[in-house]
């Protein structure tokens, strides 16, 4: 617990608020609203992810991402290669911020998705749920949105995670 948290807890205890009540209040503050569903009535939004096959344009987008990774020397069949490439891209971006990070995240998300597609039963799909529509790999109700995997870790500047996280997904889907 950080200094600020200790101070807030001490102040709350003096005010007669229990630690449990403060924790419940913090949790309530974090989850206020779901993402905007657009014009669709809530009862029409899919509670379970719904997928469809990729269009030719979407498939071309995946192929372009794979070609860009290949040009960087990344082998999408090798999690170590994907990890090293992503870590290099992150280091280059943080030092110069030259290239658009969205493009980097999208390219490596495609690499991870393709790895999962090649090494498991997961297939490329466009998946829609209450949070929107995303490029994903899926089999039934099991859906992985590689863009989310990469984006969250990119924001935290996390390195070396690909073999552990993606390797775990491969293991789950091949046992």
Coordinates of C-alpha atoms in Angstrom, one line a residue:
X1 CA 0.0 0.0 0.0
X2 CA 1.4 3.4 -0.9
X3 CA 1.7 6.4 1.3
X4 CA -1.3 8.1 -0.2
X5 CA -3.4 5.0 0.4
X6 CA -2.2 4.8 4.1
X7 CA -3.2 8.4 4.6
X8 CA -6.6 8.0 3.1
X9 CA -7.2 4.8 5.2
X10 CA -6.1 6.7 8.4
X11 CA -8.4 9.6 7.6
X12 CA -11.2 7.2 6.9
X13 CA -10.7 5.3 10.2
X14 CA -10.7 8.6 12.1
X15 CA -14.0 9.5 10.4
X16 CA -15.5 6.2 11.6
X17 CA -15.5 4.5 8.2
X18 CA -14.5 0.9 8.2
X19 CA -11.8 -0.4 5.8
X20 CA -14.5 -2.7 4.2
X21 CA -16.9 0.2 3.5
X22 CA -14.1 2.2 2.0
X23 CA -13.1 -0.7 -0.3
X24 CA -16.7 -1.1 -1.4
X25 CA -17.0 2.6 -2.2
X26 CA -13.7 2.4 -4.3
X27 CA -15.0 -0.6 -6.2
X28 CA -18.4 1.2 -6.9
X29 CA -16.5 4.2 -8.2
X30 CA -14.5 2.1 -10.6
X31 CA -17.4 0.4 -12.3
X32 CA -20.0 3.1 -13.1
X33 CA -21.2 2.5 -16.6
X34 CA -20.7 0.0 -19.5
X35 CA -19.4 1.2 -22.8
X36 CA -21.9 3.1 -25.0
X37 CA -23.9 0.5 -27.0
X38 CA -24.6 3.0 -29.7
X39 CA -28.2 3.1 -31.0
X40 CA -28.9 -0.6 -30.3
X41 CA -31.3 -1.3 -27.5
X42 CA -29.6 -3.1 -24.6
X43 CA -31.8 -6.2 -25.0
X44 CA -30.6 -6.6 -28.6
X45 CA -26.9 -6.6 -27.8
X46 CA -25.3 -10.1 -27.7
X47 CA -24.4 -11.3 -24.2
X48 CA -22.2 -14.0 -25.7
X49 CA -19.7 -13.1 -28.3
X50 CA -21.0 -13.5 -31.9
X51 CA -18.4 -14.2 -34.6
X52 CA -18.4 -14.1 -38.4
X53 CA -15.7 -15.0 -41.0
X54 CA -13.4 -12.3 -42.1
X55 CA -14.1 -10.5 -45.3
X56 CA -11.6 -10.3 -48.1
X57 CA -10.5 -6.8 -47.0
X58 CA -10.1 -8.0 -43.3
X59 CA -8.1 -11.0 -44.5
X60 CA -5.9 -8.7 -46.6
X61 CA -5.4 -6.5 -43.4
X62 CA -4.2 -9.6 -41.6
X63 CA -1.9 -10.6 -44.5
X64 CA -0.4 -7.1 -44.6
X65 CA 0.3 -7.2 -40.9
X66 CA 2.0 -10.6 -41.3
X67 CA 4.1 -9.2 -44.2
X68 CA 5.2 -6.3 -42.1
X69 CA 6.3 -8.6 -39.3
X70 CA 8.2 -10.8 -41.7
X71 CA 9.9 -7.7 -43.0
X72 CA 11.0 -7.0 -39.4
X73 CA 12.4 -10.5 -39.2
X74 CA 9.7 -11.8 -36.9
X75 CA 8.7 -15.4 -37.2
X76 CA 5.1 -15.7 -36.0
X77 CA 5.6 -19.5 -35.4
X78 CA 8.1 -18.6 -32.7
X79 CA 6.9 -16.9 -29.5
X80 CA 10.4 -15.8 -28.7
X81 CA 10.7 -14.1 -32.0
X82 CA 7.4 -12.3 -31.5
X83 CA 8.4 -11.3 -28.0
X84 CA 11.8 -10.0 -29.1
X85 CA 10.3 -8.0 -32.0
X86 CA 7.6 -6.5 -29.8
X87 CA 10.2 -5.6 -27.1
X88 CA 12.4 -4.0 -29.7
X89 CA 9.5 -2.0 -31.1
X90 CA 8.5 -0.8 -27.6
X91 CA 12.0 0.2 -26.8
X92 CA 12.4 2.1 -30.1
X93 CA 9.0 3.8 -29.6
X94 CA 9.7 4.9 -26.0
X95 CA 13.1 6.3 -27.0
X96 CA 11.9 8.2 -30.1
X97 CA 8.1 7.9 -30.3
X98 CA 8.6 8.1 -34.0
X99 CA 6.2 5.4 -35.3
X100 CA 2.5 5.4 -34.5
X101 CA 2.1 3.0 -31.5
X102 CA -1.4 2.0 -32.8
X103 CA 0.2 0.5 -35.9
X104 CA 2.8 -1.4 -33.8
X105 CA 0.2 -2.8 -31.4
X106 CA -2.0 -3.8 -34.4
X107 CA 0.9 -5.5 -36.2
X108 CA 1.9 -7.5 -33.2
X109 CA -1.7 -8.4 -32.3
X110 CA -2.0 -9.9 -35.8
X111 CA 1.2 -11.8 -35.2
X112 CA -0.1 -13.2 -31.9
X113 CA -3.5 -14.0 -33.4
X114 CA -1.8 -15.8 -36.3
X115 CA 0.4 -17.8 -33.9
X116 CA -2.8 -18.9 -32.0
X117 CA -4.5 -19.7 -35.3
X118 CA -1.6 -21.8 -36.5
X119 CA -1.0 -23.7 -33.3
X120 CA -4.5 -24.2 -31.8
X121 CA -8.1 -24.7 -32.9
X122 CA -8.7 -21.0 -32.9
X123 CA -9.7 -19.3 -36.1
X124 CA -9.7 -15.7 -37.3
X125 CA -13.1 -14.0 -36.9
X126 CA -14.7 -10.6 -36.4
X127 CA -16.3 -10.9 -33.0
X128 CA -19.1 -8.7 -31.6
X129 CA -20.2 -8.4 -28.0
X130 CA -21.5 -5.7 -25.7
X131 CA -18.1 -4.0 -25.9
X132 CA -17.9 -3.7 -29.7
X133 CA -16.5 -5.5 -32.7
X134 CA -12.9 -6.7 -32.8
X135 CA -10.5 -8.8 -34.8
X136 CA -10.2 -12.0 -32.8
X137 CA -9.3 -15.7 -32.9
X138 CA -12.1 -17.9 -31.6
X139 CA -13.5 -21.4 -31.2
X140 CA -17.1 -21.4 -29.9
X141 CA -17.4 -19.3 -26.8
X142 CA -13.6 -19.2 -26.3
X143 CA -12.5 -15.8 -27.8
X144 CA -9.1 -14.1 -27.7
X145 CA -8.8 -10.5 -28.9
X146 CA -5.1 -10.2 -29.5
X147 CA -5.3 -6.4 -29.8
X148 CA -6.4 -6.3 -26.2
X149 CA -3.6 -8.6 -25.1
X150 CA -1.0 -6.3 -26.7
X151 CA -2.6 -2.9 -26.0
X152 CA -2.9 -3.5 -22.2
X153 CA 0.7 -4.6 -21.9
X154 CA 1.9 -1.8 -24.2
X155 CA 0.3 0.8 -21.9
X156 CA 2.1 -0.8 -19.0
X157 CA 5.4 -0.9 -21.0
X158 CA 5.5 -4.7 -20.1
X159 CA 8.2 -6.7 -21.8
X160 CA 8.9 -10.4 -22.1
X161 CA 5.3 -11.4 -21.6
X162 CA 4.5 -13.1 -25.0
X163 CA 5.9 -16.6 -24.4
X164 CA 4.3 -16.9 -21.0
X165 CA 0.9 -15.5 -21.8
X166 CA 0.5 -16.8 -25.4
X167 CA 2.2 -20.0 -24.5
X168 CA -0.4 -20.5 -21.8
X169 CA -3.2 -20.0 -24.3
X170 CA -1.7 -22.5 -26.7
X171 CA -1.4 -25.0 -23.8
X172 CA -5.1 -24.4 -22.9
X173 CA -6.3 -25.0 -26.4
X174 CA -4.1 -28.1 -27.2
X175 CA -4.6 -30.2 -24.0

